[in-house]
Short mmCIF file of C-alpha atoms and ligand atoms in Angstrom, two decimals:
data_model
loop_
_atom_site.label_atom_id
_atom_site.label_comp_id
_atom_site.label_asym_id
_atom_site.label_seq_id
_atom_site.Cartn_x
_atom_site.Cartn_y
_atom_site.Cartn_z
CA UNK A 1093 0.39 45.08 -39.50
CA UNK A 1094 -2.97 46.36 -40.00
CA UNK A 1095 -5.16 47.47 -43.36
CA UNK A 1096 -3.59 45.06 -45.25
CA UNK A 1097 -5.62 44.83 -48.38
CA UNK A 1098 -6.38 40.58 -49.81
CA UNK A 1099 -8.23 40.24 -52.74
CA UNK A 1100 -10.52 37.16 -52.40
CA UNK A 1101 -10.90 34.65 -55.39
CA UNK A 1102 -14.67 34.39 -55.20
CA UNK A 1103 -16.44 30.62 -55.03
CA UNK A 1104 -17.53 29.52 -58.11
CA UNK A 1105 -21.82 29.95 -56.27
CA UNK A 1106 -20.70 33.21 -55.13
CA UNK A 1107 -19.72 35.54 -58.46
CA UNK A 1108 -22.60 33.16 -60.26
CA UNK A 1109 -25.16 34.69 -58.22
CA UNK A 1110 -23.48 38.25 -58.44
CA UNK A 1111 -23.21 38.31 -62.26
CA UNK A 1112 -27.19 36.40 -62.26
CA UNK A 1113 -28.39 38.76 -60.16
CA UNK A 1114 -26.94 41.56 -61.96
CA UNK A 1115 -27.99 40.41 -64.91
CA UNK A 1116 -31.82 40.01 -63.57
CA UNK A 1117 -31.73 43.60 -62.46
CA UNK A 1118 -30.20 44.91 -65.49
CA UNK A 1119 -32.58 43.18 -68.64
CA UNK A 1120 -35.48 42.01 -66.14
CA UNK A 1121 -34.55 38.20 -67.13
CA UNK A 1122 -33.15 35.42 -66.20
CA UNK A 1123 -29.75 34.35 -67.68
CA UNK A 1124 -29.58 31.34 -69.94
CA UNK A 1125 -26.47 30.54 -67.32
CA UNK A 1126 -23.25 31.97 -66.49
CA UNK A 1127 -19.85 31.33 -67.52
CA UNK A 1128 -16.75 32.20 -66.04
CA UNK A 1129 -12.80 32.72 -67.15
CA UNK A 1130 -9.92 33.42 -64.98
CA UNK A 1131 -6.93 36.04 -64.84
CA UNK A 1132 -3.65 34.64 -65.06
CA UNK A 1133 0.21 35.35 -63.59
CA UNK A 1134 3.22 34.32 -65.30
CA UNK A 1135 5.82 32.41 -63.51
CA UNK A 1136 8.51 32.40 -65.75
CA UNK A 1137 9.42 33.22 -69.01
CA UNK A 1138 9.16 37.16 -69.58
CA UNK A 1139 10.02 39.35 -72.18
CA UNK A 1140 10.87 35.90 -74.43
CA UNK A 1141 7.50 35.63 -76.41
CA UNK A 1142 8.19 38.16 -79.36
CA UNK A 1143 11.62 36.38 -79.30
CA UNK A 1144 9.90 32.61 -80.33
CA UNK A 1145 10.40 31.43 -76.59
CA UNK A 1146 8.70 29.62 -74.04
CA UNK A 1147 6.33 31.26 -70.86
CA UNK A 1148 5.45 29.12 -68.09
CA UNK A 1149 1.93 31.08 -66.69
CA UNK A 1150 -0.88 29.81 -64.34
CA UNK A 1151 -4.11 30.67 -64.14
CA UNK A 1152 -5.63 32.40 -61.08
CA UNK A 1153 -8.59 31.15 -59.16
CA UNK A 1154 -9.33 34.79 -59.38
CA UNK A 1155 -12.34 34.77 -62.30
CA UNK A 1156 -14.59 37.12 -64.35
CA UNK A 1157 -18.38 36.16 -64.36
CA UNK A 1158 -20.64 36.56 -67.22
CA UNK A 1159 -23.92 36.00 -67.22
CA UNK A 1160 -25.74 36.14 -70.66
CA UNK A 1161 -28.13 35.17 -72.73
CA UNK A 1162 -29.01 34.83 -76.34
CA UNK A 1163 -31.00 37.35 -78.44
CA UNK A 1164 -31.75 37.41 -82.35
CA UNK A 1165 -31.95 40.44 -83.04
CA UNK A 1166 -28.46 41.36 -84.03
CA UNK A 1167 -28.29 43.42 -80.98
CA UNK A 1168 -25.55 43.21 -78.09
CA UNK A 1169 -26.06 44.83 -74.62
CA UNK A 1170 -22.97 44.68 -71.99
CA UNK A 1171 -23.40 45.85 -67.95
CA UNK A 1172 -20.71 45.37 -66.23
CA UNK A 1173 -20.35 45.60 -62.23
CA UNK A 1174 -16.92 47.15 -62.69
CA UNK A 1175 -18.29 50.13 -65.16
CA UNK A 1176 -21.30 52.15 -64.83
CA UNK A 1177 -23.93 52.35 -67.92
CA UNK A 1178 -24.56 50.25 -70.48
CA UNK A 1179 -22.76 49.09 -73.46
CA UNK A 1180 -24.89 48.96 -76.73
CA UNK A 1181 -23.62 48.17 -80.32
CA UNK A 1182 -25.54 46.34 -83.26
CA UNK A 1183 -23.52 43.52 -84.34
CA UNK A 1184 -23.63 44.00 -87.86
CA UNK A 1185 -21.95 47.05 -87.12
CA UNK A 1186 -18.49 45.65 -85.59
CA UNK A 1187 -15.86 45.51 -87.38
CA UNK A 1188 -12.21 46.89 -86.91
CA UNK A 1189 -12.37 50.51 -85.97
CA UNK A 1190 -16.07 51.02 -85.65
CA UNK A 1191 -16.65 50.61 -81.89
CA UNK A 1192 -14.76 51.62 -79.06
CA UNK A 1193 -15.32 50.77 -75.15
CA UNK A 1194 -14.99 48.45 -72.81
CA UNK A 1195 -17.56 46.57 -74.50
CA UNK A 1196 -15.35 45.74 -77.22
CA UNK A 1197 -13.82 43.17 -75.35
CA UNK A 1198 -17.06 41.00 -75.50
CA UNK A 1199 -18.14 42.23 -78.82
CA UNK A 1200 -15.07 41.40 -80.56
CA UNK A 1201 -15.42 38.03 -79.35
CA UNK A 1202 -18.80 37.57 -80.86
CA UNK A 1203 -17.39 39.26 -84.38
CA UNK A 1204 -14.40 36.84 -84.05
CA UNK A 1205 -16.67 33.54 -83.77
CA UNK A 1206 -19.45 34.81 -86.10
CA UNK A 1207 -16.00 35.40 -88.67
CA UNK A 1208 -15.21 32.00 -87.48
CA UNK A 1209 -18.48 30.81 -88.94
CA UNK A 1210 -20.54 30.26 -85.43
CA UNK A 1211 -24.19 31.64 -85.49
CA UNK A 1212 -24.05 34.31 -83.11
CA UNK A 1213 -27.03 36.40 -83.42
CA UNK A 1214 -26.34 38.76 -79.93
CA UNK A 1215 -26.84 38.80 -76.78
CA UNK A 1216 -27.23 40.29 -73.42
CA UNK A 1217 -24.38 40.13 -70.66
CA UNK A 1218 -23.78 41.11 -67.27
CA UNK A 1219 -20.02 40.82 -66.22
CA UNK A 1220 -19.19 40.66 -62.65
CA UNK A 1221 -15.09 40.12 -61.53
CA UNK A 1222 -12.79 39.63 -58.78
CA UNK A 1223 -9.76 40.26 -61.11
CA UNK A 1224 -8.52 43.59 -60.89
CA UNK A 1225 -7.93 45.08 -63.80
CA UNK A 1226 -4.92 47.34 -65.39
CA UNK A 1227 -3.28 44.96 -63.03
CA UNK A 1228 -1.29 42.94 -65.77
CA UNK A 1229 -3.24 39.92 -64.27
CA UNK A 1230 -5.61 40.02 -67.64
CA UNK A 1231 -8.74 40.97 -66.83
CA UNK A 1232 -9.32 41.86 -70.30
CA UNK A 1233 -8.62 37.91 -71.51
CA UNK A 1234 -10.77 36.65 -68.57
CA UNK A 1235 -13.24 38.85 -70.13
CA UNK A 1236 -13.07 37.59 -73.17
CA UNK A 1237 -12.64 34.10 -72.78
CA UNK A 1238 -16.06 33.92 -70.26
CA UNK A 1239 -18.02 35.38 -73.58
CA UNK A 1240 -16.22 32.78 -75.60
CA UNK A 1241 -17.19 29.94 -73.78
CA UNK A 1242 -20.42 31.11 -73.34
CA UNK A 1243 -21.08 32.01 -76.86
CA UNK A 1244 -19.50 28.58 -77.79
CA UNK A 1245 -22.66 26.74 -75.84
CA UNK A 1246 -25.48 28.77 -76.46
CA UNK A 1247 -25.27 28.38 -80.13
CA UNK A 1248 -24.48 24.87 -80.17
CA UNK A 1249 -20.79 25.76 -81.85
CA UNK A 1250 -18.75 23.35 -79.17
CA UNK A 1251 -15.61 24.64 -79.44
CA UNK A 1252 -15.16 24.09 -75.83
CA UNK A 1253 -15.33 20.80 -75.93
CA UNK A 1254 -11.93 19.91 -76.00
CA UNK A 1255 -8.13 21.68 -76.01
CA UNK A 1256 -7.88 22.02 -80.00
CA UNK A 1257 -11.38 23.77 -79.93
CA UNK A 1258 -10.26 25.58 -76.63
CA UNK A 1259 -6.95 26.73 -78.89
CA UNK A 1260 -9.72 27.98 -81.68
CA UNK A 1261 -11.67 30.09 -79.36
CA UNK A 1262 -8.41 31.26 -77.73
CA UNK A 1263 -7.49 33.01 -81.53
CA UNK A 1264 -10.88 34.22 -81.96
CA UNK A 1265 -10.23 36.23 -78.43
CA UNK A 1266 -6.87 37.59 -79.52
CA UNK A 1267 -8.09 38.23 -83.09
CA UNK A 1268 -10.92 40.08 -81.14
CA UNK A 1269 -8.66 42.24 -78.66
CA UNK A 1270 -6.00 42.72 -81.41
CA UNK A 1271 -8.82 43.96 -83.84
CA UNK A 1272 -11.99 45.20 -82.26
CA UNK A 1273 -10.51 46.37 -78.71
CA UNK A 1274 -7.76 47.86 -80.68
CA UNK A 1275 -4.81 46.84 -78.16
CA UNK A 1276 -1.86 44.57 -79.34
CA UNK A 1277 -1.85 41.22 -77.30
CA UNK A 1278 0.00 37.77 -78.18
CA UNK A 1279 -1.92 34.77 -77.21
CA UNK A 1280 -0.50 34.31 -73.97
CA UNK A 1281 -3.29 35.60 -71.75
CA UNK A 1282 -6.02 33.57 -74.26
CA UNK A 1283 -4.72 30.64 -73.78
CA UNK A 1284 -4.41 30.52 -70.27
CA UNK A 1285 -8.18 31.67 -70.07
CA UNK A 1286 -9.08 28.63 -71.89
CA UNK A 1287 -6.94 26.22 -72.03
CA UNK A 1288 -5.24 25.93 -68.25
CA UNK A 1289 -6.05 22.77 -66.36
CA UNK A 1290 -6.37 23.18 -62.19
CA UNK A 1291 -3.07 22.29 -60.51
CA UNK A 1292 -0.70 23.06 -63.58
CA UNK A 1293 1.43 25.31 -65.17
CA UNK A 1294 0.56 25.97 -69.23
CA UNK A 1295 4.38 25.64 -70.21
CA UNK A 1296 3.49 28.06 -73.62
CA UNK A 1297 6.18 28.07 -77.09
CA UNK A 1298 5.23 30.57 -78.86
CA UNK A 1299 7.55 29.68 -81.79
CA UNK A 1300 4.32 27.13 -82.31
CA UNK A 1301 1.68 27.57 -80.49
CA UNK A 1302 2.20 24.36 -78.37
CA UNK A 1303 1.08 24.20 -74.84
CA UNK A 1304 1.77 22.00 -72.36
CA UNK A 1305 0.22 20.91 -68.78
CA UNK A 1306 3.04 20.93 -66.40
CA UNK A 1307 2.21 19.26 -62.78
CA UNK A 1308 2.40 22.67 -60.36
CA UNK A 1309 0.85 21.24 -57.35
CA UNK A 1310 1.79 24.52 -54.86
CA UNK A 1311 -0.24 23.08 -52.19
CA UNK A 1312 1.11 19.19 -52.09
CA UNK A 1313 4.75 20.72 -51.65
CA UNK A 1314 3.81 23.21 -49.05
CA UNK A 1315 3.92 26.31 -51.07
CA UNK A 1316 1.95 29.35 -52.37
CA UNK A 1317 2.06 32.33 -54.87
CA UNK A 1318 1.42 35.82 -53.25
CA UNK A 1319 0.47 38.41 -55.93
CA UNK A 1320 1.81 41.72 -55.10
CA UNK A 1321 -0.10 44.27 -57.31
CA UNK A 1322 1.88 47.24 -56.81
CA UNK A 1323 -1.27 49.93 -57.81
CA UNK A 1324 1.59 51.19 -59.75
CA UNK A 1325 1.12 52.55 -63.56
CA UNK A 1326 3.88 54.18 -65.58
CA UNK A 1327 3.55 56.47 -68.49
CA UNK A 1328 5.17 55.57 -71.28
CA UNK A 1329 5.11 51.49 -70.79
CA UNK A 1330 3.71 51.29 -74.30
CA UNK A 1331 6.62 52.81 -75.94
CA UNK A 1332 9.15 51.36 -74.12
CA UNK A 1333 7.53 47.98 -75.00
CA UNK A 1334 7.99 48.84 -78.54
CA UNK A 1335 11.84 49.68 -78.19
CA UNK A 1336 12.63 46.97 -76.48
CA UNK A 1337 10.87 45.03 -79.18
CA UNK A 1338 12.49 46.81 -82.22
CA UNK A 1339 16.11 46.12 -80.27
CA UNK A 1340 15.70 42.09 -80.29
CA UNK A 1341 14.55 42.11 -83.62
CA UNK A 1342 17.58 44.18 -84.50
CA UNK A 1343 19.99 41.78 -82.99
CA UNK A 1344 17.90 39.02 -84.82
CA UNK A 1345 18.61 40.60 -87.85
CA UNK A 1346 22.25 41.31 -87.10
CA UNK A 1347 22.93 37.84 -85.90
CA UNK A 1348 20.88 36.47 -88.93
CA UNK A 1349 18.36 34.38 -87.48
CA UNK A 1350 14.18 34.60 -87.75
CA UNK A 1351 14.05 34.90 -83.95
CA UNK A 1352 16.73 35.05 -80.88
CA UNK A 1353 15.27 31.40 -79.34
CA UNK A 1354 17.73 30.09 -82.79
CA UNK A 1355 20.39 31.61 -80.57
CA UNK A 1356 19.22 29.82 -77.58
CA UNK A 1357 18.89 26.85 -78.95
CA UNK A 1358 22.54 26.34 -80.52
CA UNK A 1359 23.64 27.71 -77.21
CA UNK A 1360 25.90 30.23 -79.57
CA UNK A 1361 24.93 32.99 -76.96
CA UNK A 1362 28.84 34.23 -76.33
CA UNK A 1363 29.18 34.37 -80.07
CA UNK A 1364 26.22 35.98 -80.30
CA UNK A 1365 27.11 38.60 -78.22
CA UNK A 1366 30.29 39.31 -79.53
CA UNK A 1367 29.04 39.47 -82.81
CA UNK A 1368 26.61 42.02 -82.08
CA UNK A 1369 30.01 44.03 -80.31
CA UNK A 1370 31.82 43.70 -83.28
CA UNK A 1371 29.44 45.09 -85.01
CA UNK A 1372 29.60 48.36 -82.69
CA UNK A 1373 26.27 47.48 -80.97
CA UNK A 1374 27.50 47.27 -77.77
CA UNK A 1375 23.71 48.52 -76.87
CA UNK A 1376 22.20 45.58 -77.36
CA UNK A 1377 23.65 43.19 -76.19
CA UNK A 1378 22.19 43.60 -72.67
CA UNK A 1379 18.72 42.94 -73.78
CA UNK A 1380 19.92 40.24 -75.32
CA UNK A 1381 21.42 38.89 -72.42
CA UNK A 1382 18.32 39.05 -71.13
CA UNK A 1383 16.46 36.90 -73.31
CA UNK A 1384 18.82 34.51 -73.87
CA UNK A 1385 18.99 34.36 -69.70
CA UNK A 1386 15.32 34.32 -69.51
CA UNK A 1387 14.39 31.35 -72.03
CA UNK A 1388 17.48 29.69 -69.91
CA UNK A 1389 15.44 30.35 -66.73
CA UNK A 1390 12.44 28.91 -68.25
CA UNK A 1391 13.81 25.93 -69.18
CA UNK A 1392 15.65 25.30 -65.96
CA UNK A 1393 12.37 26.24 -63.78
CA UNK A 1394 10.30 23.44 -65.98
CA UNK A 1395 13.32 20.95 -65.03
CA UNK A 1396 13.00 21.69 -61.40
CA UNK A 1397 9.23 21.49 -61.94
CA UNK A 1398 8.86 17.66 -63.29
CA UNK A 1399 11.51 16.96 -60.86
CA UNK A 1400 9.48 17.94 -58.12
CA UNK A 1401 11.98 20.09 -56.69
CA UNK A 1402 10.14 23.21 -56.91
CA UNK A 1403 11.75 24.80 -53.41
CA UNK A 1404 14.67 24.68 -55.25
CA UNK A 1405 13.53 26.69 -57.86
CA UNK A 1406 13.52 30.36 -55.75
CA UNK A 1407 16.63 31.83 -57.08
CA UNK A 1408 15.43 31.69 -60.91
CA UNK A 1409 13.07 33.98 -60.27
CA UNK A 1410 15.47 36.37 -58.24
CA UNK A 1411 17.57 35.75 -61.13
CA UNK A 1412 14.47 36.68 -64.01
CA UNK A 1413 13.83 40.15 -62.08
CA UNK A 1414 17.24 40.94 -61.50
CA UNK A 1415 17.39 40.77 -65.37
CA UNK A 1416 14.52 42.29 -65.85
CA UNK A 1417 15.93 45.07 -63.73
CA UNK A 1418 19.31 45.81 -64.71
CA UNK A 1419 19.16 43.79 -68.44
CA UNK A 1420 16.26 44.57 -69.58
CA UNK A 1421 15.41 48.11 -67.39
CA UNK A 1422 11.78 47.25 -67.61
CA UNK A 1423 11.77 47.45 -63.77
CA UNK A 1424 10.39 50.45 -61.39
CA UNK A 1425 10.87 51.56 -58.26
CA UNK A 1426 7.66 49.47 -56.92
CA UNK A 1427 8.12 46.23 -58.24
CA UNK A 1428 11.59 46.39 -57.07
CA UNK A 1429 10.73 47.42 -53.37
CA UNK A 1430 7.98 44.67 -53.94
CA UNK A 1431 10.74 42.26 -54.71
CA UNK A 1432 13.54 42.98 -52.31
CA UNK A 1433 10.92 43.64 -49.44
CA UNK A 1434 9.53 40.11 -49.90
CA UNK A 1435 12.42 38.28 -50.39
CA UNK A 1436 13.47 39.86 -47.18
CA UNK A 1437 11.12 38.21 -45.61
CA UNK A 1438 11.59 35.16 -46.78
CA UNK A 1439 10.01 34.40 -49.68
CA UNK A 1440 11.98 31.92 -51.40
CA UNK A 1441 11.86 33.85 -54.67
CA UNK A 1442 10.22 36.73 -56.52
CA UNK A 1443 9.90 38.71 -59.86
CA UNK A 1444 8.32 41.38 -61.67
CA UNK A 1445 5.36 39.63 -64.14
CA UNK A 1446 4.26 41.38 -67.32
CA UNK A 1447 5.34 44.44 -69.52
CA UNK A 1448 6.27 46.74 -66.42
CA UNK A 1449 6.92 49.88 -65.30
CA UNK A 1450 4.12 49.19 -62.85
CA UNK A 1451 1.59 46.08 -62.68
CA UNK A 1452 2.36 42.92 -60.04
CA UNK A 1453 4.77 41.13 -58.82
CA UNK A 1454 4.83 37.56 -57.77
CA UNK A 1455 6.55 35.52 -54.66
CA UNK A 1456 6.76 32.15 -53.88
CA UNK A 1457 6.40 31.59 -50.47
CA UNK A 1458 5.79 28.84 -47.74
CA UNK A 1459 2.48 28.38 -46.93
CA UNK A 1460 1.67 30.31 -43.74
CA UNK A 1461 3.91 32.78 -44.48
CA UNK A 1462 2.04 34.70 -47.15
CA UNK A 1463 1.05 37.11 -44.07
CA UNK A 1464 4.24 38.12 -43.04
CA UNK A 1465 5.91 38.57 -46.72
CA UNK A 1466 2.72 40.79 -47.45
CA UNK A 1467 3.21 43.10 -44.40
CA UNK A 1468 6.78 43.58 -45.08
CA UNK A 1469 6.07 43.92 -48.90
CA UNK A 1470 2.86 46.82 -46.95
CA UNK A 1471 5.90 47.94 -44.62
CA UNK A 1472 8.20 48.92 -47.35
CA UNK A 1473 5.29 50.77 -48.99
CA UNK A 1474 4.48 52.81 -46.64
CA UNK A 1475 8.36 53.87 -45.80
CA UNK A 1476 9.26 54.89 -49.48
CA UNK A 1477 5.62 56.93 -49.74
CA UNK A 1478 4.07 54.93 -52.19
CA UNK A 1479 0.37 53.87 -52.54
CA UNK A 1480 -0.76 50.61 -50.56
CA UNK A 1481 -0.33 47.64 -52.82
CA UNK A 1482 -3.05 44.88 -52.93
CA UNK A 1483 -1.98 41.14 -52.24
CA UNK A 1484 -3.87 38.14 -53.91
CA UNK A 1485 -3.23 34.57 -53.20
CA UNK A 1486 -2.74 31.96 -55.90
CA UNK A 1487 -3.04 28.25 -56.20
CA UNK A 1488 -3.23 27.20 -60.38
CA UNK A 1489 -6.42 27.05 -61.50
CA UNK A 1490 -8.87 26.13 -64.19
CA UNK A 1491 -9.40 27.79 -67.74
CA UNK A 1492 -12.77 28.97 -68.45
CA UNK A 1493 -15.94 26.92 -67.76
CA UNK A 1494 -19.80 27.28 -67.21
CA UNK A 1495 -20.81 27.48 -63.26
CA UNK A 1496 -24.13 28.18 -63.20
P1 ADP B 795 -5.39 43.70 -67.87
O1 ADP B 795 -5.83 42.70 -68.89
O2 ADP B 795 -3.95 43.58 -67.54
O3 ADP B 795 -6.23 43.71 -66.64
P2 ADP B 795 -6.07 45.45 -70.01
O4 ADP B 795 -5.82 46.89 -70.25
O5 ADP B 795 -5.54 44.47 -70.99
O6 ADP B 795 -5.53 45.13 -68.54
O7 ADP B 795 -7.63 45.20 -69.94
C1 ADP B 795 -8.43 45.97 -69.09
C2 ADP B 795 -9.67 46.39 -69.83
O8 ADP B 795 -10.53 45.24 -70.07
C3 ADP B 795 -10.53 47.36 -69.04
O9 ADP B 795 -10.09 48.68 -69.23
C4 ADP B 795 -11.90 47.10 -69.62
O10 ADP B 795 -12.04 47.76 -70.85
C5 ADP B 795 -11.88 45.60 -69.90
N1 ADP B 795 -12.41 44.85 -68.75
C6 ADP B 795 -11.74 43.93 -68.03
N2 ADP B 795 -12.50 43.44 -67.03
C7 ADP B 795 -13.69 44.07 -67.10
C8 ADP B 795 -14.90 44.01 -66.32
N3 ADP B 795 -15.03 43.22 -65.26
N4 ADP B 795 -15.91 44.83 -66.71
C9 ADP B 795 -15.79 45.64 -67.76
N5 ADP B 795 -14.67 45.74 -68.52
C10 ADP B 795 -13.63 44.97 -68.20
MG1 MG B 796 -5.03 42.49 -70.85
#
């Protein structure tokens, strides 16, 4: 099939020269350098980190450039290649609920480190990407963690140094989104930006904080990730987040317990369930099942991971959408013809990633046959009337770095 649409990580030379010569045309200087961060999918574990579970994402090789340098004048100036005009803000006068833009997203991260005690005295930036955004592939933490790492070097702070710094500038970025961008965020997508390591999974507990490298060599064992992004985008996502928040915490409380991984953990989940019956909430007890299913999934999916037995791990995602779906009802009519359409063609598993209602999907696939899941994935588009999705292909790769 024909017009199918791949979006190309960029080499590392390549979107260094974009964002430099962006930058050159936009201040009429050179860069100090450029830094870059990269988007990120999440292979397992949805839905399970406002429940004190574990995530399993990757990063992409998919990254967003930024080329900056220094100024002491208080003064930030943002261009981005993705957003026409300039973004201009004194830094003195960020704080919660005083700016608003995209700009923001770099901003805040200068406001988080300068709160953080680092002597950031502005700066100039030109962003350049190859991570869509609005795509739930986190654009906006790719953003963020390029201006971290960036700001980190060019005054001397050296945070990036090593993971514990790496975890520092990861809060500064979600204290930054959370507060200056104004949108609620865990730390998933931070950390990922800046602490993922090429060729592994960032196996995430958010009951802690604790991340660990898990071996996720796609490539060795003959296998890819396709990223479906559907080009889909519900109304309403937002406030069906929230419900679906409001109902675990409910059961929490019900089942008296600080978070629903206790539940997991004591492997109490039929009690659990009847409990919440008893008490004539019948209505929860499906999302419940899907948490308790999900941080199941994730731990199974590790398992199969660090026993190298990764072709074997297929039906655990069929098993986290289907969930997802009919649990959970986060699903849409996209990321479910996504789904079906490449598992039809053989894709050895596949899920909805993110919030939903919209967003990507992910399949894992043997390589060579990313083509033919993503023109049956194109196919099935095209037959229910829906908006050609984009396709990306993704091997794990590196947090956030300097390239140029
Ligand atoms: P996601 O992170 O899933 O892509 P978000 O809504 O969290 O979606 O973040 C997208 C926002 O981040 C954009 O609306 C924009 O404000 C900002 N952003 C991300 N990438 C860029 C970029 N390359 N240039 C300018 N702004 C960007
Ligand atoms: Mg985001």
């Amino acid at each position: 099939m024909t017009g199918i649409t791949w979006l190309a990580a960029w080499p590392a030379e390549a979107g260094a020269e974009r964002a430099a010569a962006g930058f050159e045309r936009a201040f009429y200087a050179a860069p100090t350098g450029v830094w870059a961060a990269p988007g990120r999918v999440n292979i397992i574990g949805e839905h399970v980190d406002y429940n004190g579970g574990r995530c399993l994402p990757m990063a992409l090789p998919h990254r967003t450039y930024v080329a900056l340098r220094p100024r002491m004048d208080g003064i930030v100036r943002c261009e981005s290649a993705q957003i026409d005009g300039r973004w201009q803000a004194s830094l003195h006068g960020v704080a919660p609920g005083t700016v608003s833009g995209w700009g923001t997203y770099a901003a805040g991260v200068a406001w988080a480190l300068r709160l953080a005690g680092a002597h950031v005295r502005g700066f100039d930036a030109y962003i350049d990407s190859c991570v869509p955004f609005g795509a739930g592939l986190s654009s906006s933490a790719a953003l963020e963690g390029a201006v971290a790492v960036a700001l980190d070097e060019v005054t001397g702070w050296g945070w990036a140094d090593d993971d514990a710094g790496r975890t520092q500038l990861a809060a500064a970025c979600v204290r930054a989104e959370n507060q200056i961008a104004g949108a609620p965020t865990g730390g998933m997508d931070q950390a990922v930006a800046l602490r993922a390591q090429a060729g592994c999974a960032l196996l995430l507990d958010s009951r802690d904080g604790a991340a660990e490298q898990v071996p996720f060599d796609l490539a060795a064992q003959g296998l890819a990730i396709v990223v479906i992004d559907t080009r889909a985008r519900h109304a309403n996502a937002d406030g069906q987040y929230g419900a679906r928040r409001a109902a675990c915490e409910q059961a929490a409380r019900l089942l008296g317990v600080a978070s629903l991984r206790e539940i997991a953990d004591t492997g109490e989940r039929e009690a659990a369930l009847a409990t919440l019956t008893a008490a004539g909430r019948r209505d929860l007890v499906p999302p419940v099942q899907h948490v308790l299913g999900e941080m199941a999934r994730t731990d199974a999916f590790t398992r199969l991971l660090r026993q190298g037995r990764l072709d074997a791990a297929g039906p655990l995602l069929r098993a986290s959408h289907l969930s997802l779906r009919d649990n959970y009802r986060v699903s849409c009519p996209e990321l479910d013809a996504a789904v079906e359409a490449a598992l039809g063609a053989g894709a050895l598993g596949a899920r909805m990633i993110g919030g939903g209602f919209g967003g990507s999907a992910i399949a894992l696939v043997r390589a060579g046959q990313a083509g033919a899941v993503a023109d049956a994935v194109a196919a099935a588009f095209a037959g229910a009337g829906f908006d050609p999705p984009a396709f990306l292909e993704a091997l794990p790769s590196s947090g956030a770095s300097r390239v140029a």
